[in-house]
Tab-separated table of C-alpha atoms in Angstrom:
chain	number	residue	atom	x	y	z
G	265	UNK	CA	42.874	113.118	74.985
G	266	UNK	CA	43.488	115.195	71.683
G	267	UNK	CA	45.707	114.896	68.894
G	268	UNK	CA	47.587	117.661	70.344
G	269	UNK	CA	48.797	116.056	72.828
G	270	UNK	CA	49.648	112.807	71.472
G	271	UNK	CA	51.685	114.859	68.863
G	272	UNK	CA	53.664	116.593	71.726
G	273	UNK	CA	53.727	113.763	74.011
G	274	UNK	CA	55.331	111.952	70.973
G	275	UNK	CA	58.301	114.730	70.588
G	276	UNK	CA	59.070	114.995	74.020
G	277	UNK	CA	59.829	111.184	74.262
G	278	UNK	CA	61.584	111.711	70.931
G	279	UNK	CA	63.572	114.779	72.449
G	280	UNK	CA	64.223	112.103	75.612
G	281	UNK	CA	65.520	109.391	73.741
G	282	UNK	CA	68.088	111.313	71.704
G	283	UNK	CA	69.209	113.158	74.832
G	284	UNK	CA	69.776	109.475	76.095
G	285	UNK	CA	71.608	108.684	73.241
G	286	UNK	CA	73.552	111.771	73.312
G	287	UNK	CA	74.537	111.510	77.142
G	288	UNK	CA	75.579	107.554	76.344
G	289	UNK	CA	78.087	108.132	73.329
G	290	UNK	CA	79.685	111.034	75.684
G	291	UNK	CA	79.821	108.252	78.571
G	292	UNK	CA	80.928	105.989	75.876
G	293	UNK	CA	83.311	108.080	73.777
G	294	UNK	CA	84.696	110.130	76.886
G	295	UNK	CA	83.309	109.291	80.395
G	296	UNK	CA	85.091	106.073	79.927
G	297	UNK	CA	88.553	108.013	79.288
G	298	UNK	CA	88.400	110.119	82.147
G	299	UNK	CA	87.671	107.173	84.580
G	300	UNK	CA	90.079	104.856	83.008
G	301	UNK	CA	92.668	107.460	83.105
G	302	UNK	CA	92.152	107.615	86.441
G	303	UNK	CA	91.976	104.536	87.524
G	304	UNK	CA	95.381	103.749	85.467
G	305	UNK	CA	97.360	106.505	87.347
G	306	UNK	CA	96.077	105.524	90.325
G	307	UNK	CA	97.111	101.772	89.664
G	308	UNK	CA	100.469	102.708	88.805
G	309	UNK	CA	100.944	105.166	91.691
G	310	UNK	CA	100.123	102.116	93.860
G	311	UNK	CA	102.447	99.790	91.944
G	312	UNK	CA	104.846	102.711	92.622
G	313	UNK	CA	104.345	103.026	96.422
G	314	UNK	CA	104.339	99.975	96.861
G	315	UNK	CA	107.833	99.241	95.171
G	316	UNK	CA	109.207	102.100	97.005
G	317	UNK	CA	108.609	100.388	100.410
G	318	UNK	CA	109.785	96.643	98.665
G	319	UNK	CA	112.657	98.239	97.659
G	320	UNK	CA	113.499	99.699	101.321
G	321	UNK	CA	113.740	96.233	102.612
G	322	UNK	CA	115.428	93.868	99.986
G	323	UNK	CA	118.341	91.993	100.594
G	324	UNK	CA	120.957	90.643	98.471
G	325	UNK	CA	119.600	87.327	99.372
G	326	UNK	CA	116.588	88.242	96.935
G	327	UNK	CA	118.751	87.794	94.202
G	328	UNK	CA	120.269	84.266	95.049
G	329	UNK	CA	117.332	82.097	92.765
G	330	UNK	CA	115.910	83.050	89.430
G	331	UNK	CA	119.379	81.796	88.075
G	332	UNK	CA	117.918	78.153	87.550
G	333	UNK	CA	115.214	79.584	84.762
G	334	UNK	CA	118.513	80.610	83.301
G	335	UNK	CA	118.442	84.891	82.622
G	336	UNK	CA	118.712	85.937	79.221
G	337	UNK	CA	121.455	87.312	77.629
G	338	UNK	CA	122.767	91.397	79.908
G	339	UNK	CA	121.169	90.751	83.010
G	340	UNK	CA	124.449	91.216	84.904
G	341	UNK	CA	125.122	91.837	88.480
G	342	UNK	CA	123.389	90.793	91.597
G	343	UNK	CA	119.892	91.708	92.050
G	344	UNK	CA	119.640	91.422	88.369
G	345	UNK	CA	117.740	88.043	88.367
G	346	UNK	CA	114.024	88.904	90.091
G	347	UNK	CA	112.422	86.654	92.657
G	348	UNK	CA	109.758	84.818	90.402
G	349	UNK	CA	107.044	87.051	91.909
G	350	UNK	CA	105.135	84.114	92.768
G	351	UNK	CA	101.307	83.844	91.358
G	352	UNK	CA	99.674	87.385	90.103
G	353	UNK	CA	96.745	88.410	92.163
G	354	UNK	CA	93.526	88.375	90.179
G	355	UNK	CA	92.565	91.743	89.180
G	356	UNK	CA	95.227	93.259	90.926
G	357	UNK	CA	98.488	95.150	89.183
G	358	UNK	CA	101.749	94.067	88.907
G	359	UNK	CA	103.949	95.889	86.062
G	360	UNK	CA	103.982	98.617	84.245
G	361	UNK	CA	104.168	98.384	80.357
G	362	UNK	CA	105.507	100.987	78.432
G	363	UNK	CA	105.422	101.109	74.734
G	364	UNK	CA	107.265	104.462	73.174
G	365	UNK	CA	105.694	103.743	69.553
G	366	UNK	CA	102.625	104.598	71.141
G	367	UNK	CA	103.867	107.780	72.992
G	368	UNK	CA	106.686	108.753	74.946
G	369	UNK	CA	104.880	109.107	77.733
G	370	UNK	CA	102.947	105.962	77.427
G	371	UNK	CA	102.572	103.753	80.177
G	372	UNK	CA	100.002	101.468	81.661
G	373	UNK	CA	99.285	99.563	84.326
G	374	UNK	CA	99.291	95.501	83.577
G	375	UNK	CA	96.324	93.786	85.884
G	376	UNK	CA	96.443	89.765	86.306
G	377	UNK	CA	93.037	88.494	84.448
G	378	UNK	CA	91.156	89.570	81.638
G	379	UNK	CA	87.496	89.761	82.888
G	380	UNK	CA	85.699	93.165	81.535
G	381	UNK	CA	85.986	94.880	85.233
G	382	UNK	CA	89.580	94.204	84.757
G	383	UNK	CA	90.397	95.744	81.116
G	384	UNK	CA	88.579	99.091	82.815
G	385	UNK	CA	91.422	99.569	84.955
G	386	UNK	CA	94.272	98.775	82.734
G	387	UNK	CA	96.094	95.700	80.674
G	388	UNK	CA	95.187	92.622	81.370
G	389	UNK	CA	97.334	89.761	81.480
G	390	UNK	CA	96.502	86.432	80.673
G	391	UNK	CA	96.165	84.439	83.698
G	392	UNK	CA	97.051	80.672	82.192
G	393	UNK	CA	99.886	82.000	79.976
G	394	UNK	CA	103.802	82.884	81.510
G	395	UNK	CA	104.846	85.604	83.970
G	396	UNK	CA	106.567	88.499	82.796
G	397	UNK	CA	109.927	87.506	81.754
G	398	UNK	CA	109.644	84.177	82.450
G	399	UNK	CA	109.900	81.043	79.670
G	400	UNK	CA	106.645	80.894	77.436
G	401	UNK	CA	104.107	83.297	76.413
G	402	UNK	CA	103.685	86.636	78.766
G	403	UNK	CA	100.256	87.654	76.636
G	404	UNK	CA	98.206	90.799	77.416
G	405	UNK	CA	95.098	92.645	76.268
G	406	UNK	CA	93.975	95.957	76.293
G	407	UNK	CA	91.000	98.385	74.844
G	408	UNK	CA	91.665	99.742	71.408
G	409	UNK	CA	88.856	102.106	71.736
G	410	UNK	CA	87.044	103.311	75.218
G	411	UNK	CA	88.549	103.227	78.831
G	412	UNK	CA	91.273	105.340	77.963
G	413	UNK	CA	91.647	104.029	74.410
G	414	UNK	CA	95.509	102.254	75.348
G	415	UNK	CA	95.860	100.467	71.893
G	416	UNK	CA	94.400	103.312	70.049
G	417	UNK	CA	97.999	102.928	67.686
G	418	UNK	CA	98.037	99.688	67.446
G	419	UNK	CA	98.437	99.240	64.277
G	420	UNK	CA	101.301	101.183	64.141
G	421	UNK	CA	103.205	99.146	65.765
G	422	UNK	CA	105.955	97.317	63.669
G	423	UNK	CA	109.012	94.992	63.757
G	424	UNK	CA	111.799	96.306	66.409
G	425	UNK	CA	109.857	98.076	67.956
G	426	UNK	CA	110.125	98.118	71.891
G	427	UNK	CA	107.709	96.759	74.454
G	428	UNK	CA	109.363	97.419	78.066
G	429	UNK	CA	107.615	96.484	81.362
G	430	UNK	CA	108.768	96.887	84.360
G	431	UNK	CA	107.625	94.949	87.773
G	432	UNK	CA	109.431	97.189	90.556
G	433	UNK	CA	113.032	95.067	90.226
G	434	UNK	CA	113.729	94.515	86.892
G	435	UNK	CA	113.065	95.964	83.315
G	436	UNK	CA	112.085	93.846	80.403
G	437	UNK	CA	112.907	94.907	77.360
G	438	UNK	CA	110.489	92.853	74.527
G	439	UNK	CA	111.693	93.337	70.601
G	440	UNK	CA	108.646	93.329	67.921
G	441	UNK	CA	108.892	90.515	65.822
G	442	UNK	CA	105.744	90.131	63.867
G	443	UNK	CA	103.592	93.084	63.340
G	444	UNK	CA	100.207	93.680	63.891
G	445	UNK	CA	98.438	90.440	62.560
G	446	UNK	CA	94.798	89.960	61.839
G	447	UNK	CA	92.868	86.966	63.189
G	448	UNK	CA	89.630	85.628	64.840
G	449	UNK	CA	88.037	85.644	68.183
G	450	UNK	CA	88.471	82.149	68.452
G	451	UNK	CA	92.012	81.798	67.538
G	452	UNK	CA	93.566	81.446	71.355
G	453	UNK	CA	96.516	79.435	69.473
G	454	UNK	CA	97.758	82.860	69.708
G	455	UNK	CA	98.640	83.041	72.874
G	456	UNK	CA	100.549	79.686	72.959
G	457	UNK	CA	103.806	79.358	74.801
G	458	UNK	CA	105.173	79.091	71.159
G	459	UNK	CA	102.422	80.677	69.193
G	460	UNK	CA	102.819	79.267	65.723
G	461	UNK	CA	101.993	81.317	63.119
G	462	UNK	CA	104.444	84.146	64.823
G	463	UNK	CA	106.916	82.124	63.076
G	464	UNK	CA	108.755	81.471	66.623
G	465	UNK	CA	109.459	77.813	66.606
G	466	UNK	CA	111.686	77.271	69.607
G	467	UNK	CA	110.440	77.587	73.076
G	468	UNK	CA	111.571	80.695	74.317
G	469	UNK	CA	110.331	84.019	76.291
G	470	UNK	CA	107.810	86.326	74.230
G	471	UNK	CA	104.861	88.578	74.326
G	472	UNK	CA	101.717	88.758	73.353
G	473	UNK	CA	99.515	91.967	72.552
G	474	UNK	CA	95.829	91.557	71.369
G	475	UNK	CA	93.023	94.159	70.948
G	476	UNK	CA	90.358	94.706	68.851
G	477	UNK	CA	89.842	94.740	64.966
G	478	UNK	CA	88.373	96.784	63.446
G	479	UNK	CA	88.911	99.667	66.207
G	480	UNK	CA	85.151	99.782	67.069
G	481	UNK	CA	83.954	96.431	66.218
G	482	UNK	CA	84.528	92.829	67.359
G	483	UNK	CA	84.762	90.395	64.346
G	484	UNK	CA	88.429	90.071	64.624
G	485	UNK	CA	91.675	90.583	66.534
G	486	UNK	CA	94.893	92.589	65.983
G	487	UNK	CA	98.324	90.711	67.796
G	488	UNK	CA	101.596	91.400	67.584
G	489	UNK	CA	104.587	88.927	68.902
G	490	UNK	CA	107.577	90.350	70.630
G	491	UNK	CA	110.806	88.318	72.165
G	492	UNK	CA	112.065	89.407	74.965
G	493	UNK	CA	115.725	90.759	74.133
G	494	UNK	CA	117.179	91.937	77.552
G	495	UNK	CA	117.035	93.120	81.018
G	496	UNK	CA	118.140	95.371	83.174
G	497	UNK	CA	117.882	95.784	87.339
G	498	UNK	CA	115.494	99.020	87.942
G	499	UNK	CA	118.937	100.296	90.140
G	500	UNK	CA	120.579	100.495	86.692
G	501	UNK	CA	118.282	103.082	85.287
G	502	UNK	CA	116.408	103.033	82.597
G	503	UNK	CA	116.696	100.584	79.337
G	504	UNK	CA	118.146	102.803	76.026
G	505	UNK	CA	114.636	101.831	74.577
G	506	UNK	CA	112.624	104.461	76.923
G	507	UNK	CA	115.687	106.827	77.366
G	508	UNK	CA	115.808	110.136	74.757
S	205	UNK	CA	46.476	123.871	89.780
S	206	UNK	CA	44.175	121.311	88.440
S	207	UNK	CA	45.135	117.585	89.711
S	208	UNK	CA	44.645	115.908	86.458
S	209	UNK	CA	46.474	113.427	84.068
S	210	UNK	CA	49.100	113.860	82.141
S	211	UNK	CA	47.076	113.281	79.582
S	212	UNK	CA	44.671	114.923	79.930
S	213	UNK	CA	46.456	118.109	79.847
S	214	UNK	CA	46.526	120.928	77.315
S	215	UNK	CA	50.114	120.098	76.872
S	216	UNK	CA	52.690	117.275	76.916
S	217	UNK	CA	54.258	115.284	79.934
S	218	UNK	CA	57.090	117.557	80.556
S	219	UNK	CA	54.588	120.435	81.127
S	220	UNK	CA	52.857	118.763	83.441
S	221	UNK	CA	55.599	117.900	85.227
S	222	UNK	CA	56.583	121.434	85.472
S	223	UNK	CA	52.684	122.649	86.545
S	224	UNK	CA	53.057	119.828	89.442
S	225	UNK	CA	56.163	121.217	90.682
S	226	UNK	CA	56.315	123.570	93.941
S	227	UNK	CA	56.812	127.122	94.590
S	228	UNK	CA	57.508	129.638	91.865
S	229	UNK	CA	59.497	129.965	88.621
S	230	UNK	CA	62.989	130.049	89.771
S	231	UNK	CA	61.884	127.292	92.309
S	232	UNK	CA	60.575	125.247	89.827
S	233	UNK	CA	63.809	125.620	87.632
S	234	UNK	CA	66.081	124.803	91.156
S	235	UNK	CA	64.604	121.513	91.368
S	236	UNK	CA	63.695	120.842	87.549
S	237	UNK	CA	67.916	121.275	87.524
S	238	UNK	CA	68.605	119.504	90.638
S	239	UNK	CA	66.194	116.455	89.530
S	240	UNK	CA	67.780	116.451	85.787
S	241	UNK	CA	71.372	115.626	86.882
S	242	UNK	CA	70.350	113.230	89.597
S	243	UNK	CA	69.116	111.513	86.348
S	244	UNK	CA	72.419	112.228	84.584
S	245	UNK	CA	73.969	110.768	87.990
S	246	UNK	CA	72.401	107.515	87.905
S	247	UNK	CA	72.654	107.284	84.244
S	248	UNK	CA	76.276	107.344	84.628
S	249	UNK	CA	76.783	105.699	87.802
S	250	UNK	CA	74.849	103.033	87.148
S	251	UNK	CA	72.702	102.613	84.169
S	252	UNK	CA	75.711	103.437	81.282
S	253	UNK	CA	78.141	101.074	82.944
S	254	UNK	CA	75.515	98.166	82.969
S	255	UNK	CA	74.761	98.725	79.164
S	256	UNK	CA	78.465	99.654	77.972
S	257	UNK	CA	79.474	96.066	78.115
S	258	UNK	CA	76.751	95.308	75.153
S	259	UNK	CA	78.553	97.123	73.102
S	260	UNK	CA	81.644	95.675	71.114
S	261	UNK	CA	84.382	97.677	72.070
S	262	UNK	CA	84.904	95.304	75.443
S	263	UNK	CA	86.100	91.993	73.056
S	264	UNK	CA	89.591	92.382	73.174
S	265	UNK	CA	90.636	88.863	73.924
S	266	UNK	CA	91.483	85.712	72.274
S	267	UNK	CA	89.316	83.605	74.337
S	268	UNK	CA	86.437	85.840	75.173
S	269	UNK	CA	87.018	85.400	79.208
């Protein structure tokens, strides 16, 4: 065994291991993207099929509960109050969030759970904290970077600023209250019915958004607090927040 | 075509590889191709997805579910 060969067995696993490295940061950096985008569109197709048929076969009689959790203020009409939607499916879909600060043509799916397998597809919701629109703390999570990067902009994201989700009968309409605000993994108080430090101090019904800080790392976490401010049946059209 | 070691070539692994290979030039290049992005294939079907999670773009959450 000469030196020669040690010497070019030695560059060709060098020459291997960067190619490795290579083909990983384009799985990482785009691979990732393309499936997540995928996978997104296909979710929300779904959610939109699915809908579609729901909405073939609901009667007025849908709309006679969902007074008692007392609507906020311009949900008018019949039909306006949804059917609580009863418990989320775990890693399934169930809204679709739309956020124009981030894009006009932003949306995303929102999946019930937060496990990794879930975040690939879409948002995840927290499964222990409210249902969307309901009283408490509707909290969500989503990739700042990879899968699609959804909360690329986060940080851009400021008071007023519209978060609207829709679950196939109503839309929500969230207002930004407290802009992006830096914390710790550990800090689920968060994610409270009333989280604290939002400066919210009555029970009411809010939002929750946390990804990632700093984009690519994982020492802390970026949230912002919304309330929600009104809604609208999906026969109405469209809230003025995603409307131009 | 000597059966020998790797090693014990005049040349790296990647040569030998090639001089153990079937056929021709152009056949040797079909399946040198064919057997590169089966690699690329499992890589990214299975090997990438397994190792992404190590990374720490996946810790998104409050409570690290």
């Amino acid at each position: 065994m000469s030196l020669r060969v040690l010497v070019r067995t030695f560059s060709e696993l060098c020459i291997t291991v960067g190619t490795l490295i290579v083909l990983f940061v384009v799985y990482v950096l785009f691979w990732t993207g393309v499936k997540a985008d995928a996978d997104m569109n296909r979710q929300i197709e779904q959610l939109q099929n699915k809908w579609a048929k729901g909405a073939a076969r609901q009667t007025p009689a849908d709309s006679a509960q969902g007074g008692g959790s007392g609507s906020p203020a311009g949900s008018p009409g019949p039909g306006a109050a949804p059917a609580p939607p009863g418990p989320y499916e775990n890693g399934k879909a169930f809204a679709v969030m739309y956020i124009p600060r981030l894009g006009f043509t932003w949306n995303k799916p929102v999946l019930e759970g937060t496990g990794t397998e879930v975040l690939k597809k879409g948002l995840g919701h927290y499964a222990r904290t409210a249902q969307l629109g309901q009283q408490g703390n509707f909290a969500v999570a989503g990739h700042r970077r990879t899968y699609g990067d959804p909360f690329k902009d986060f940080p851009k994201l400021k008071r007023g600023d519209a978060v609207v989700l829709t679950d196939g009968t109503t839309w929500f309409t969230y207002r930004i209250d407290t802009g992006p605000y830096k914390t710790v993994p550990t800090d689920i108080e968060v994610i409270d019915p009333v989280p604290r430090k939002s400066g919210y101090t009555r029970a009411g019904r809010y939002l929750t958004l946390t990804t990632c800080e700093p984009e690519w790392g994982r020492s802390h976490r970026l949230i912002v607090w919304a309330h929600l401010d009104s809604t609208r049946p999906v026969e109405a059209g469209k809230p003025e927040a995603l409307r131009r | 075509m000597s059966v020998v070691p790797w090693y014990d070539g005049r040349d790296g692994m990647y040569s030998w590889f090639w001089r153990h290979l079937p056929g021709n030039a152009w056949v040797k290049a079909l399946i040198s191709l064919v057997l590169a992005l089966a690699v690329v294939y499992v890589l990214f079907q299975y090997v990438f997805p397994w190792a992404e999670p190590l990374l720490p773009f996946n810790d998104v959450t409050v409570d690290n579910q």
